[in-house]
Amino acid sequence: MSGSKSVVSLNGQARGFEDMPAELVHRAQRSQRRAERELAARHEAERLLETKSLELFAVNQRLSQLNSELEDRVEARTKQLDNARKNAVMIGSTDDLTRIANRLNYSVHLESRLAHARTHRGAVGLLLVDLDGFKLVNDTYGHGHGDELLIAIAGRLRDLTRANDMVARIGGDEFAIVIVAEDTLDIAVAAQRFRGAFERPVTIQGVTIEPRGSFGLAISPDHCDNSVDLQRFADLALYKSKSAALGEVIIFEKMFVQAYEYRQRMETEFRAALKLGKIGLNYQPIINSLSGKVEAVEALARWTDSLGVKISPGYFIPMAEQCGIIRDVGRSLLEKALSETGPWLREGLIERVSFNISPIELLDPGFTSAIMEALAKADLQPSHLMLEITEGAVVHNVDLAALVMNRLGLLGVEFALDDFGCGYSNLSTVRKLPISVLKLDRSLLVDAVTERAARVILRSVVNLCRELGIRSVCEGAETEAQSEFLREIKCDFIQGYASGKPQCATDLERSIRLGSRPISPSDAPVR
Ligand code: C2E
Ligand code: MG
Ligand code: MG
C-alpha cells in the first residue's frame, strides 16, 4: 500500500487520497491516527478491564470464603462465650464445697418465690438449719472431716427437697431451705422432714459422727411477707432451737423478738462484767454424811445485772458457751475459786474445791495446761481440785472426754459426774469415764419422799457407786428428813440447803470455822 494515499472513513471504508488537496489529506491522516490510537486505547482498556474483572472475581471469591470462615468463627466463639457465661452463672450460684445453691442463689430464689406467692396466694417457708458442734468436729478430727460432714448433710438435705424447694449453704455450717407449699401446715410438715438429715450417723474415714442440728422456721404470709423479716424471724427461731439444744424445729413466735432484745442486752452486760471481774462465786458446802464435816465446797458462779437482778448461772453459763467466751469465763472463775479457797485448802479446813466446767472447756486443746497453770499459780496440788462435768454435755464425745480426763487424772485432778439421774443418764458413760464421784441429781431426792420407786433407785445407785469404788454425793437435800434418808442409804456426801446454801467466801469460811450450818437466805437467782 506504500505510495497509495488512503484514509479510513469514519464508517471504516478506505478511500484514496490522490484526488484530495494536501491539506485535507493531512487532516484525514491525523484523524486516522487518532482513531487508531483511540482504538488501541480502547483495546487496552478492555484488556485491563478483563484482567481487573478476573482479579476482582478472585478477590470476591476470597472475600466470600473469608466471610464464611468468619461466620463459623463467630458462631464458635458465641458458643464458647455462652458456655462460659453458663459456667460462670453456675459457679456464681453454687457453693464450691457442697455443690448446692449458695447464698446469692438462695436470696434470688427466696425473693422470686415470695413474689410468686404474693400473686398466686401460696405459702413460703424459710427453714434455717445449723449444724451443732461443728467446730468441735473440726477441732477434734480436722477440717477434712468437717468438710465431709458438710457435704454429707448438704446431700441429705437436697435429697429431701421437693420441686420448687431450694436448699442452700449460706454460712460455714448453716443451711437455708426455701419451702414452697399451699399452706402453713404443709410447710410445717415439710420442715419436720428435714430433721431426717440428722437422724443417721455419718461415717468419715472410719470415724462415726452423730450429726446434730438446730432448726428455725418462719413462714410467709403468716409471719411477714418480705424476705428481710422472714430471714430475721427464721434466725430468731433457729436461735431458740439452738438454746434448747433438743434438735427440734422451732416455729417463729412474736415474743422471740423481745427475748432476743433481752438476750442482746444480757450478752453485752455479761461481757462487760467479765472484763471488770464482776462475775463472782459463791460456795456451797459438801458434807461428809457420817462425820457431818464440810469435806469440800462447790464453787458456783454468780452475776447480778445492771438492774440489780440476780441472773442464774443456768442462764448465763449457756449464754457464755453460745457466744464463745466460756473459756475466758472458766479460766477467770477457776483462778478466783482457787485464790479464794486456797488458804482453806492449804490449811486443811476443807479437802477439795469442786468446780463446774462446760464440755467446751474440757475439749479445748489448752485445757490441761490451763488447769495445771491455775493450780501452780494458786500454790495448790491437783488433788485439791475436783472438776464437775455433766453427762449430757459429754455424751457426744465420750471417748475424747475420757482421754482428757485420764490425762488430768494421771496428774492428780479428780472428776465428778454431775446431775446424774436427770435427762441423759446412762450407766455406760459412768463406765467409760474416769470419775471418782457421782453426783445424784436433786430430782431423784425430791421424788424419794413420796415415791417408793425413787427411793429404790437412789439406794441402788448409791450401792452401785460403792461397788464401783465411786464416791456418791446427793444434791438438793433441803430437809432433815431427806438428809436422814441419805445417811440411811449410806450416801457418802450430802449437798443441799439443809446443810448449807451457796454463799460468799467470807461467810462460808466464818461458818465452817464456827462449825455452824452455813445457811444464807440471800442466794436466790431469779432467772
Ligand atoms: P450444779 O453444778 O448441779 O450446782 C448445783 C445447783 O443446785 C446450784 O444451782 C445450787 O445453788 C443448787 N442447789 C444446791 N442445793 C440446793 C437445794 O437444796 N435445793 C435447790 N433447789 N437447789 C440447790 P446454781 O448455782 O443455780 O447453778 C446451776 C448450775 O449452773 C450448776 O448446777 C452448774 O451446772 C452451773 N454452774 C454454776 N456455776 C458454774 C461455773 O462456774 N461454771 C460452769 N461451767 N457451770 C456452772
Ligand atoms: Mg455442779
Ligand atoms: Mg448438779
Coordinates of C-alpha atoms and ligand atoms in Angstrom, one line a residue:
M1 CA 0.0 0.0 0.0
S2 CA 3.0 2.3 0.0
G3 CA 2.6 5.3 -2.2
S4 CA -1.1 4.9 -2.3
K5 CA -2.6 7.5 0.0
S6 CA -5.8 6.4 1.6
V7 CA -7.9 7.4 4.6
V8 CA -10.3 5.4 6.6
S9 CA -13.6 7.0 6.7
L10 CA -15.5 7.1 9.9
N11 CA -17.6 4.2 8.8
G12 CA -14.3 2.3 8.2
Q13 CA -14.2 2.4 4.4
A14 CA -10.9 3.4 2.9
R15 CA -10.7 5.7 0.0
G16 CA -7.8 7.0 -1.9
F17 CA -6.1 10.4 -1.2
E18 CA -4.9 11.1 -4.8
D19 CA -7.7 13.4 -5.6
M20 CA -7.6 15.2 -2.3
P21 CA -6.0 18.5 -1.6
A22 CA -2.9 18.2 0.6
E23 CA -4.5 20.0 3.5
L24 CA -7.3 17.6 3.6
V25 CA -5.0 14.6 3.2
H26 CA -3.1 15.7 6.3
R27 CA -6.2 16.2 8.3
A28 CA -7.5 12.8 7.2
Q29 CA -4.3 11.2 8.2
R30 CA -4.3 12.9 11.6
S31 CA -7.8 11.8 12.3
Q32 CA -7.0 8.3 11.1
R33 CA -4.0 8.1 13.5
R34 CA -6.2 9.5 16.3
A35 CA -8.8 6.9 15.6
E36 CA -6.1 4.2 15.6
R37 CA -4.8 5.4 19.0
E38 CA -8.3 5.5 20.4
L39 CA -8.9 2.0 19.2
A40 CA -5.7 0.8 20.7
A41 CA -6.6 2.6 23.9
R42 CA -10.0 1.0 23.9
H43 CA -8.5 -2.4 23.4
E44 CA -6.0 -1.7 26.2
A45 CA -8.8 -0.6 28.4
E46 CA -10.9 -3.6 27.6
R47 CA -7.9 -5.8 28.2
L48 CA -7.3 -4.1 31.5
L49 CA -11.0 -4.3 32.4
E50 CA -10.9 -8.0 31.7
T51 CA -7.8 -8.5 33.9
K52 CA -9.3 -6.4 36.7
S53 CA -12.6 -8.3 36.4
L54 CA -10.7 -11.5 36.8
E55 CA -8.8 -10.1 39.8
L56 CA -12.0 -8.7 41.3
F57 CA -13.6 -12.1 40.8
A58 CA -10.8 -13.8 42.6
V59 CA -10.9 -11.1 45.4
N60 CA -14.6 -11.7 45.7
Q61 CA -14.2 -15.4 45.9
R62 CA -11.6 -14.9 48.6
L63 CA -13.8 -12.4 50.4
S64 CA -16.8 -14.7 50.5
Q65 CA -14.6 -17.5 51.7
L66 CA -13.2 -15.3 54.4
N67 CA -16.7 -14.3 55.2
S68 CA -17.9 -17.8 55.8
E69 CA -14.8 -18.6 57.8
L70 CA -15.5 -15.6 59.9
E71 CA -19.1 -16.6 60.4
D72 CA -18.0 -20.0 61.5
R73 CA -15.6 -18.5 64.0
V74 CA -18.1 -16.0 65.3
E75 CA -20.6 -18.9 65.8
A76 CA -17.9 -21.0 67.6
R77 CA -16.9 -18.0 69.7
T78 CA -20.5 -17.2 70.6
K79 CA -21.0 -20.8 71.7
Q80 CA -17.8 -20.6 73.8
L81 CA -18.9 -17.4 75.4
D82 CA -22.4 -18.8 76.1
N83 CA -20.9 -21.9 77.8
A84 CA -18.5 -19.7 79.7
R85 CA -21.4 -17.5 80.8
K86 CA -23.5 -20.5 81.8
N87 CA -20.5 -21.9 83.7
A88 CA -19.9 -18.6 85.4
V89 CA -23.6 -18.4 86.4
M90 CA -23.3 -22.0 87.7
I91 CA -20.1 -21.2 89.7
G92 CA -21.5 -17.9 90.9
S93 CA -24.7 -19.6 92.2
T94 CA -23.3 -22.9 93.6
D95 CA -21.4 -23.5 96.8
D96 CA -17.9 -24.7 96.0
L97 CA -17.8 -27.3 98.7
T98 CA -21.2 -28.9 98.8
R99 CA -22.4 -28.2 95.2
I100 CA -25.8 -27.0 96.4
A101 CA -27.0 -23.4 95.9
N102 CA -25.0 -20.6 97.5
R103 CA -26.2 -17.6 99.4
L104 CA -26.6 -15.4 96.3
N105 CA -28.7 -18.0 94.5
Y106 CA -30.8 -18.6 97.6
S107 CA -31.5 -14.8 98.0
V108 CA -32.7 -14.5 94.4
H109 CA -34.8 -17.7 94.8
L110 CA -36.3 -16.6 98.0
E111 CA -37.3 -13.2 96.5
S112 CA -38.8 -14.8 93.5
R113 CA -40.8 -17.4 95.5
L114 CA -42.1 -14.7 97.8
A115 CA -43.2 -12.6 94.7
H116 CA -44.8 -15.6 93.2
A117 CA -46.6 -16.5 96.4
R118 CA -47.9 -12.9 96.7
T119 CA -49.6 -13.1 93.4
H120 CA -50.6 -16.7 93.4
R121 CA -51.6 -17.0 97.1
G122 CA -49.2 -19.7 98.2
A123 CA -47.0 -20.0 101.3
V124 CA -43.3 -19.8 101.6
G125 CA -41.3 -21.2 104.5
L126 CA -37.8 -20.5 105.4
L127 CA -36.1 -23.2 107.4
L128 CA -32.7 -22.3 108.7
V129 CA -30.6 -25.3 109.8
D130 CA -27.5 -25.1 111.8
L131 CA -25.1 -28.0 112.4
D132 CA -24.5 -28.1 116.1
G133 CA -21.0 -28.8 117.5
F134 CA -19.4 -28.3 114.0
K135 CA -16.4 -26.5 115.4
L136 CA -15.8 -29.4 117.7
V137 CA -15.7 -31.8 114.7
N138 CA -13.2 -29.5 113.0
D139 CA -11.1 -29.2 116.2
T140 CA -11.2 -32.9 117.0
Y141 CA -10.8 -34.6 113.7
G142 CA -9.5 -31.9 111.4
H143 CA -11.1 -29.7 108.7
G144 CA -11.2 -32.6 106.2
H145 CA -13.7 -34.4 108.3
G146 CA -15.6 -31.1 108.9
D147 CA -15.9 -30.6 105.1
E148 CA -17.0 -34.2 104.5
L149 CA -19.7 -33.8 107.2
L150 CA -21.0 -30.6 105.5
I151 CA -21.1 -32.4 102.1
A152 CA -23.0 -35.4 103.6
I153 CA -25.5 -33.2 105.3
A154 CA -26.0 -30.9 102.3
G155 CA -26.6 -34.0 100.1
R156 CA -29.2 -35.4 102.6
L157 CA -31.0 -32.1 102.8
R158 CA -31.0 -31.8 99.0
D159 CA -32.5 -35.3 98.7
L160 CA -35.3 -34.3 100.9
T161 CA -36.4 -31.2 98.8
R162 CA -39.4 -31.2 96.6
A163 CA -39.9 -29.4 93.3
N164 CA -39.6 -25.6 93.8
D165 CA -37.9 -26.0 97.2
M166 CA -34.3 -25.0 97.4
V167 CA -31.6 -26.0 99.8
A168 CA -28.6 -23.6 100.0
R169 CA -25.4 -23.3 102.2
I170 CA -25.5 -19.8 103.5
G171 CA -22.6 -19.9 106.0
G172 CA -19.9 -22.1 107.4
D173 CA -22.3 -24.7 109.0
E174 CA -25.6 -23.0 108.2
F175 CA -28.1 -24.1 105.6
A176 CA -31.3 -22.4 104.4
I177 CA -34.2 -24.3 102.9
V178 CA -36.9 -22.4 101.0
I179 CA -40.0 -24.5 101.2
V180 CA -42.9 -23.7 98.8
A181 CA -46.3 -25.1 99.6
E182 CA -50.0 -24.4 99.5
D183 CA -50.4 -23.5 103.2
T184 CA -48.7 -23.2 106.6
L185 CA -49.5 -26.7 107.7
D186 CA -47.9 -28.2 104.7
I187 CA -44.7 -26.2 105.3
A188 CA -44.6 -27.2 109.0
V189 CA -44.9 -30.9 108.0
A190 CA -42.2 -30.4 105.3
A191 CA -39.9 -28.7 107.8
Q192 CA -40.1 -31.8 110.0
R193 CA -39.0 -33.9 107.1
F194 CA -35.6 -32.1 107.0
R195 CA -34.7 -33.3 110.5
G196 CA -34.3 -36.7 108.9
A197 CA -31.0 -35.5 107.6
F198 CA -29.6 -35.7 111.1
E199 CA -31.1 -39.0 112.1
R200 CA -28.4 -41.3 110.8
P201 CA -24.7 -41.1 111.8
V202 CA -22.2 -40.0 109.2
T203 CA -19.1 -42.1 108.8
I204 CA -16.0 -40.4 107.6
Q205 CA -12.8 -42.3 107.1
G206 CA -13.7 -44.8 109.8
V207 CA -14.9 -42.1 112.2
T208 CA -18.6 -42.2 113.1
I209 CA -20.1 -38.8 113.8
E210 CA -23.6 -38.3 115.1
P211 CA -24.7 -35.1 113.4
R212 CA -26.9 -32.7 115.5
G213 CA -28.8 -29.8 114.1
S214 CA -30.9 -26.8 115.2
F215 CA -33.9 -25.7 113.1
G216 CA -35.7 -22.3 112.9
L217 CA -38.8 -21.9 110.7
A218 CA -40.6 -18.7 109.7
I219 CA -43.5 -18.7 107.2
S220 CA -44.8 -16.1 104.8
P221 CA -47.5 -14.8 104.8
D222 CA -48.2 -15.9 108.4
H223 CA -45.3 -14.0 110.0
C224 CA -44.5 -11.4 107.3
D225 CA -44.4 -11.0 103.6
N226 CA -40.9 -9.9 102.9
S227 CA -37.5 -11.6 102.8
V228 CA -35.8 -9.4 105.3
D229 CA -38.2 -10.1 108.1
L230 CA -38.6 -13.7 107.1
Q231 CA -34.9 -14.3 107.5
R232 CA -34.7 -12.4 110.8
F233 CA -37.6 -14.3 112.2
A234 CA -36.3 -17.7 111.0
D235 CA -33.0 -16.7 112.6
L236 CA -34.7 -16.0 115.9
A237 CA -36.5 -19.3 115.8
L238 CA -33.1 -21.0 115.0
Y239 CA -31.6 -19.3 117.9
K240 CA -34.3 -20.6 120.2
S241 CA -33.9 -24.1 118.8
K242 CA -30.1 -23.8 119.4
S243 CA -30.6 -22.7 123.0
A244 CA -33.0 -25.6 123.7
A245 CA -30.4 -27.9 122.1
L246 CA -33.1 -30.6 121.5
G247 CA -32.7 -30.7 117.7
E248 CA -36.3 -29.6 117.3
V249 CA -37.9 -27.4 114.6
I250 CA -38.9 -24.2 116.3
I251 CA -41.5 -22.1 114.5
F252 CA -41.2 -18.3 115.0
E253 CA -43.4 -16.6 117.6
K254 CA -43.7 -12.8 118.1
M255 CA -42.3 -13.0 121.7
F256 CA -39.0 -14.2 120.3
V257 CA -38.2 -10.6 119.3
Q258 CA -38.4 -9.4 122.9
A259 CA -36.5 -12.4 124.2
Y260 CA -33.8 -11.6 121.6
E261 CA -33.5 -8.0 122.7
Y262 CA -33.2 -9.1 126.3
R263 CA -30.6 -11.6 125.4
Q264 CA -28.6 -9.0 123.4
R265 CA -28.6 -6.7 126.5
M266 CA -27.5 -9.6 128.7
E267 CA -24.7 -10.6 126.4
T268 CA -23.3 -7.1 126.3
E269 CA -23.6 -6.6 130.0
F270 CA -22.1 -10.0 130.8
R271 CA -19.1 -9.4 128.6
A272 CA -18.5 -6.1 130.3
A273 CA -18.9 -7.7 133.8
L274 CA -16.4 -10.4 132.9
K275 CA -13.9 -7.7 131.8
L276 CA -14.4 -5.8 135.1
G277 CA -14.1 -9.1 137.1
K278 CA -17.7 -8.7 138.3
I279 CA -18.6 -12.3 137.8
G280 CA -18.4 -13.7 141.3
L281 CA -18.5 -17.0 143.1
N282 CA -20.5 -18.5 145.9
Y283 CA -19.5 -21.7 147.7
Q284 CA -21.8 -24.4 148.8
P285 CA -20.6 -27.0 151.4
I286 CA -20.5 -30.7 150.6
I287 CA -20.9 -32.6 153.9
N288 CA -19.5 -36.0 154.8
S289 CA -22.7 -37.8 155.7
L290 CA -21.1 -39.8 158.5
S291 CA -19.0 -37.2 160.3
G292 CA -21.1 -34.1 159.3
K293 CA -17.8 -32.3 158.5
V294 CA -17.6 -30.0 155.5
E295 CA -15.4 -32.1 153.2
A296 CA -15.4 -29.9 150.2
V297 CA -17.1 -26.8 148.7
E298 CA -18.6 -26.4 145.2
A299 CA -17.9 -23.1 143.5
L300 CA -21.0 -21.6 141.8
A301 CA -20.9 -18.7 139.5
R302 CA -22.9 -15.6 140.4
W303 CA -23.8 -12.5 138.5
T304 CA -26.1 -9.5 139.2
D305 CA -27.0 -7.4 136.1
S306 CA -27.1 -3.6 135.9
L307 CA -30.8 -3.5 137.1
G308 CA -29.7 -5.4 140.3
V309 CA -31.3 -8.7 139.2
K310 CA -29.5 -11.9 140.2
I311 CA -29.1 -13.9 137.0
S312 CA -28.9 -17.7 137.3
P313 CA -25.8 -19.5 136.1
G314 CA -28.3 -21.8 134.4
Y315 CA -28.9 -18.8 132.1
F316 CA -25.6 -17.1 131.8
I317 CA -23.3 -20.1 131.5
P318 CA -25.1 -21.5 128.4
M319 CA -25.1 -17.9 127.1
A320 CA -21.3 -17.7 127.6
E321 CA -21.0 -21.0 125.8
Q322 CA -23.0 -19.8 122.9
C323 CA -21.3 -16.5 122.5
G324 CA -17.8 -18.1 122.6
I325 CA -16.5 -16.7 125.8
I326 CA -16.9 -19.7 128.1
R327 CA -13.1 -20.4 128.1
D328 CA -12.5 -16.9 129.4
V329 CA -15.2 -17.2 132.0
G330 CA -14.0 -20.6 133.1
R331 CA -10.4 -19.5 133.4
S332 CA -11.1 -16.3 135.3
L333 CA -13.5 -18.1 137.7
L334 CA -11.2 -21.0 138.3
E335 CA -8.4 -18.6 139.2
K336 CA -10.8 -16.8 141.5
A337 CA -12.0 -20.0 143.1
L338 CA -8.5 -21.3 143.7
S339 CA -7.4 -18.0 145.1
E340 CA -10.4 -17.7 147.5
T341 CA -10.3 -21.3 148.7
G342 CA -6.6 -21.7 148.5
P343 CA -6.0 -20.7 152.2
W344 CA -8.7 -23.2 153.4
L345 CA -7.2 -26.0 151.3
R346 CA -3.6 -25.3 152.4
E347 CA -4.8 -25.1 156.0
G348 CA -6.8 -28.4 155.7
L349 CA -10.1 -26.7 156.6
I350 CA -11.6 -28.5 153.6
E351 CA -10.1 -31.2 151.4
R352 CA -11.2 -30.1 148.0
V353 CA -12.9 -27.4 145.9
S354 CA -15.3 -28.6 143.3
F355 CA -15.5 -26.6 140.1
N356 CA -18.0 -26.9 137.3
I357 CA -16.7 -27.0 133.7
S358 CA -18.5 -26.9 130.5
P359 CA -17.7 -29.5 127.8
I360 CA -16.4 -26.8 125.5
E361 CA -13.7 -26.1 128.1
L362 CA -12.9 -29.8 128.7
L363 CA -12.5 -30.4 125.0
D364 CA -10.4 -27.3 124.4
P365 CA -6.8 -28.2 123.4
G366 CA -5.3 -25.9 126.0
F367 CA -7.4 -27.2 128.9
T368 CA -5.0 -29.5 130.7
S369 CA -2.2 -26.9 130.8
A370 CA -4.6 -24.1 131.8
I371 CA -5.8 -26.2 134.8
M372 CA -2.2 -27.0 135.8
E373 CA -1.1 -23.4 135.5
A374 CA -4.0 -22.2 137.6
L375 CA -3.2 -24.7 140.3
A376 CA 0.5 -23.8 140.2
K377 CA -0.3 -20.1 140.4
A378 CA -2.5 -20.6 143.5
D379 CA 0.2 -22.9 145.0
L380 CA -2.2 -25.8 145.2
Q381 CA -2.0 -29.5 144.4
P382 CA -4.0 -31.2 141.7
S383 CA -5.7 -33.3 144.4
H384 CA -7.2 -30.1 145.8
L385 CA -9.4 -29.8 142.7
M386 CA -12.5 -31.7 141.7
L387 CA -13.9 -30.9 138.2
E388 CA -17.6 -31.4 137.7
I389 CA -18.9 -32.3 134.3
T390 CA -22.4 -33.2 133.2
E391 CA -23.1 -36.4 131.4
G392 CA -25.4 -34.9 128.8
A393 CA -22.7 -32.5 127.8
V394 CA -20.0 -35.1 127.0
V395 CA -22.4 -37.8 125.7
H396 CA -21.5 -37.0 122.1
N397 CA -17.8 -37.0 122.7
V398 CA -17.3 -39.6 125.4
D399 CA -14.1 -41.0 124.0
L400 CA -12.4 -37.7 123.7
A401 CA -13.7 -36.5 127.1
A402 CA -12.3 -39.7 128.6
L403 CA -8.9 -39.0 127.0
V404 CA -8.6 -35.6 128.6
M405 CA -9.9 -36.7 131.9
N406 CA -7.5 -39.6 132.0
R407 CA -4.6 -37.2 131.3
L408 CA -5.6 -34.9 134.1
G409 CA -6.4 -37.8 136.3
L410 CA -2.8 -39.1 136.0
L411 CA -1.7 -35.6 137.2
G412 CA -4.0 -36.0 140.3
V413 CA -7.1 -34.0 139.4
E414 CA -10.4 -35.8 140.2
F415 CA -13.7 -35.7 138.3
A416 CA -17.3 -35.8 139.3
L417 CA -20.2 -36.7 137.1
D418 CA -22.8 -34.0 137.9
D419 CA -26.6 -34.2 137.7
F420 CA -26.7 -37.9 137.4
G421 CA -30.3 -39.2 137.2
C422 CA -31.7 -36.2 135.2
G423 CA -32.2 -36.4 131.5
Y424 CA -29.3 -38.1 129.8
S425 CA -28.2 -40.5 132.5
N426 CA -26.6 -43.6 131.1
L427 CA -24.6 -46.1 133.1
S428 CA -22.3 -46.9 130.2
T429 CA -21.0 -43.3 130.4
V430 CA -20.2 -43.9 134.0
R431 CA -18.2 -46.9 133.0
K432 CA -16.3 -45.2 130.2
L433 CA -15.4 -42.0 132.1
P434 CA -12.7 -42.0 134.8
I435 CA -14.8 -40.4 137.5
S436 CA -14.3 -40.7 141.3
V437 CA -17.6 -39.1 142.3
L438 CA -21.1 -39.4 141.1
K439 CA -23.4 -36.5 142.0
L440 CA -27.0 -37.6 142.1
D441 CA -29.4 -35.1 140.8
R442 CA -31.8 -33.2 143.2
S443 CA -34.8 -34.5 141.2
L444 CA -34.2 -38.1 142.4
L445 CA -34.2 -36.9 146.0
V446 CA -37.3 -34.8 145.6
D447 CA -39.3 -37.8 144.4
A448 CA -37.8 -40.1 147.1
V449 CA -40.1 -38.5 149.7
T450 CA -43.2 -39.5 148.0
E451 CA -42.3 -42.3 145.6
R452 CA -41.0 -45.7 146.7
A453 CA -39.6 -46.3 143.2
A454 CA -37.4 -43.2 143.5
R455 CA -36.1 -44.4 146.9
V456 CA -35.2 -47.8 145.4
I457 CA -33.4 -46.1 142.6
L458 CA -31.4 -43.8 144.9
R459 CA -30.5 -46.7 147.2
S460 CA -29.4 -48.8 144.2
V461 CA -27.3 -46.1 142.6
V462 CA -25.6 -45.4 145.9
N463 CA -24.9 -49.2 146.2
L464 CA -23.7 -49.3 142.7
C465 CA -21.3 -46.4 143.3
R466 CA -19.9 -48.3 146.3
E467 CA -19.3 -51.4 144.3
L468 CA -17.6 -49.5 141.5
G469 CA -15.4 -47.7 144.1
I470 CA -17.0 -44.3 143.2
R471 CA -18.0 -41.8 146.0
S472 CA -21.6 -40.7 146.0
V473 CA -22.9 -37.2 146.6
C474 CA -26.6 -36.3 146.7
E475 CA -27.6 -32.8 145.7
G476 CA -30.5 -30.8 146.9
A477 CA -31.2 -32.1 150.4
E478 CA -33.4 -29.4 151.7
T479 CA -34.9 -31.1 154.7
E480 CA -33.6 -33.0 157.7
A481 CA -35.8 -36.0 156.6
Q482 CA -34.0 -36.1 153.2
S483 CA -30.6 -35.9 154.8
E484 CA -31.6 -38.6 157.2
F485 CA -32.6 -40.9 154.3
L486 CA -29.3 -40.2 152.6
R487 CA -27.4 -41.2 155.7
E488 CA -29.5 -44.3 156.0
I489 CA -28.7 -45.5 152.4
K490 CA -25.1 -44.6 153.1
C491 CA -24.7 -41.9 150.5
D492 CA -21.2 -40.7 151.1
F493 CA -21.8 -36.9 150.9
I494 CA -24.7 -34.6 151.1
Q495 CA -25.1 -31.2 149.5
G496 CA -28.2 -29.1 149.9
Y497 CA -29.8 -26.2 151.5
A498 CA -30.3 -28.3 154.7
S499 CA -26.6 -28.3 155.3
G500 CA -25.7 -25.1 153.7
K501 CA -26.8 -22.7 150.9
P502 CA -24.2 -21.3 148.5
Q503 CA -22.7 -18.2 150.0
C504 CA -19.7 -15.9 149.6
A505 CA -16.3 -17.0 150.7
T506 CA -16.1 -14.8 153.8
D507 CA -19.5 -16.0 155.2
L508 CA -18.8 -19.6 154.4
E509 CA -15.3 -19.5 156.0
R510 CA -16.8 -18.0 159.1
S511 CA -19.5 -20.6 159.4
I512 CA -17.1 -23.5 158.7
R513 CA -14.7 -22.2 161.4
L514 CA -17.6 -21.8 163.9
G515 CA -18.9 -25.3 162.9
S516 CA -22.3 -23.9 162.4
R517 CA -24.7 -24.6 159.4
P518 CA -23.8 -22.1 156.7
I519 CA -27.2 -21.1 155.5
S520 CA -27.7 -17.9 153.5
P521 CA -31.2 -16.8 152.6
S522 CA -30.0 -14.3 150.1
D523 CA -28.7 -16.8 147.5
A524 CA -31.6 -16.9 145.1
P525 CA -31.0 -16.1 141.4
V526 CA -34.3 -15.2 139.7
R527 CA -33.6 -16.3 136.1
Ligands
C2E1 P1 -24.9 -27.7 139.7 O1 -23.4 -27.9 139.4 O2 -25.6 -29.0 139.7 O3 -25.0 -27.0 141.0 C1 -26.0 -27.2 142.0 C2 -27.1 -26.3 141.8 O4 -28.1 -26.7 142.7 C3 -26.8 -24.9 142.2 O5 -27.6 -24.1 141.4 C4 -27.2 -24.8 143.6 O6 -27.5 -23.5 144.0 C5 -28.4 -25.6 143.6 N1 -28.7 -26.2 144.9 C6 -27.9 -26.7 145.8 N2 -28.6 -27.2 146.8 C7 -29.9 -27.0 146.6 C8 -31.1 -27.3 147.3 O7 -31.1 -27.8 148.4 N3 -32.3 -27.0 146.7 C9 -32.3 -26.4 145.5 N4 -33.5 -26.1 144.9 N5 -31.2 -26.1 144.8 C10 -30.0 -26.4 145.3 P2 -27.0 -22.8 140.7 O8 -26.0 -22.1 141.5 O9 -28.1 -22.0 140.2 O10 -26.2 -23.4 139.5 C11 -26.9 -24.0 138.4 C12 -25.9 -24.7 137.5 O11 -25.1 -23.8 136.8 C13 -24.9 -25.6 138.3 O12 -25.6 -26.8 138.6 C14 -23.8 -25.8 137.2 O13 -24.2 -26.8 136.3 C15 -23.9 -24.5 136.5 N6 -22.8 -23.6 137.0 C16 -22.7 -22.9 138.1 N7 -21.5 -22.3 138.2 C17 -20.8 -22.6 137.2 C18 -19.5 -22.3 136.7 O14 -18.7 -21.6 137.3 N8 -19.1 -22.9 135.5 C19 -19.9 -23.8 134.8 N9 -19.5 -24.3 133.7 N10 -21.2 -24.1 135.2 C20 -21.6 -23.5 136.4
MG2 MG -22.0 -29.0 139.9
MG3 MG -25.7 -30.8 139.9

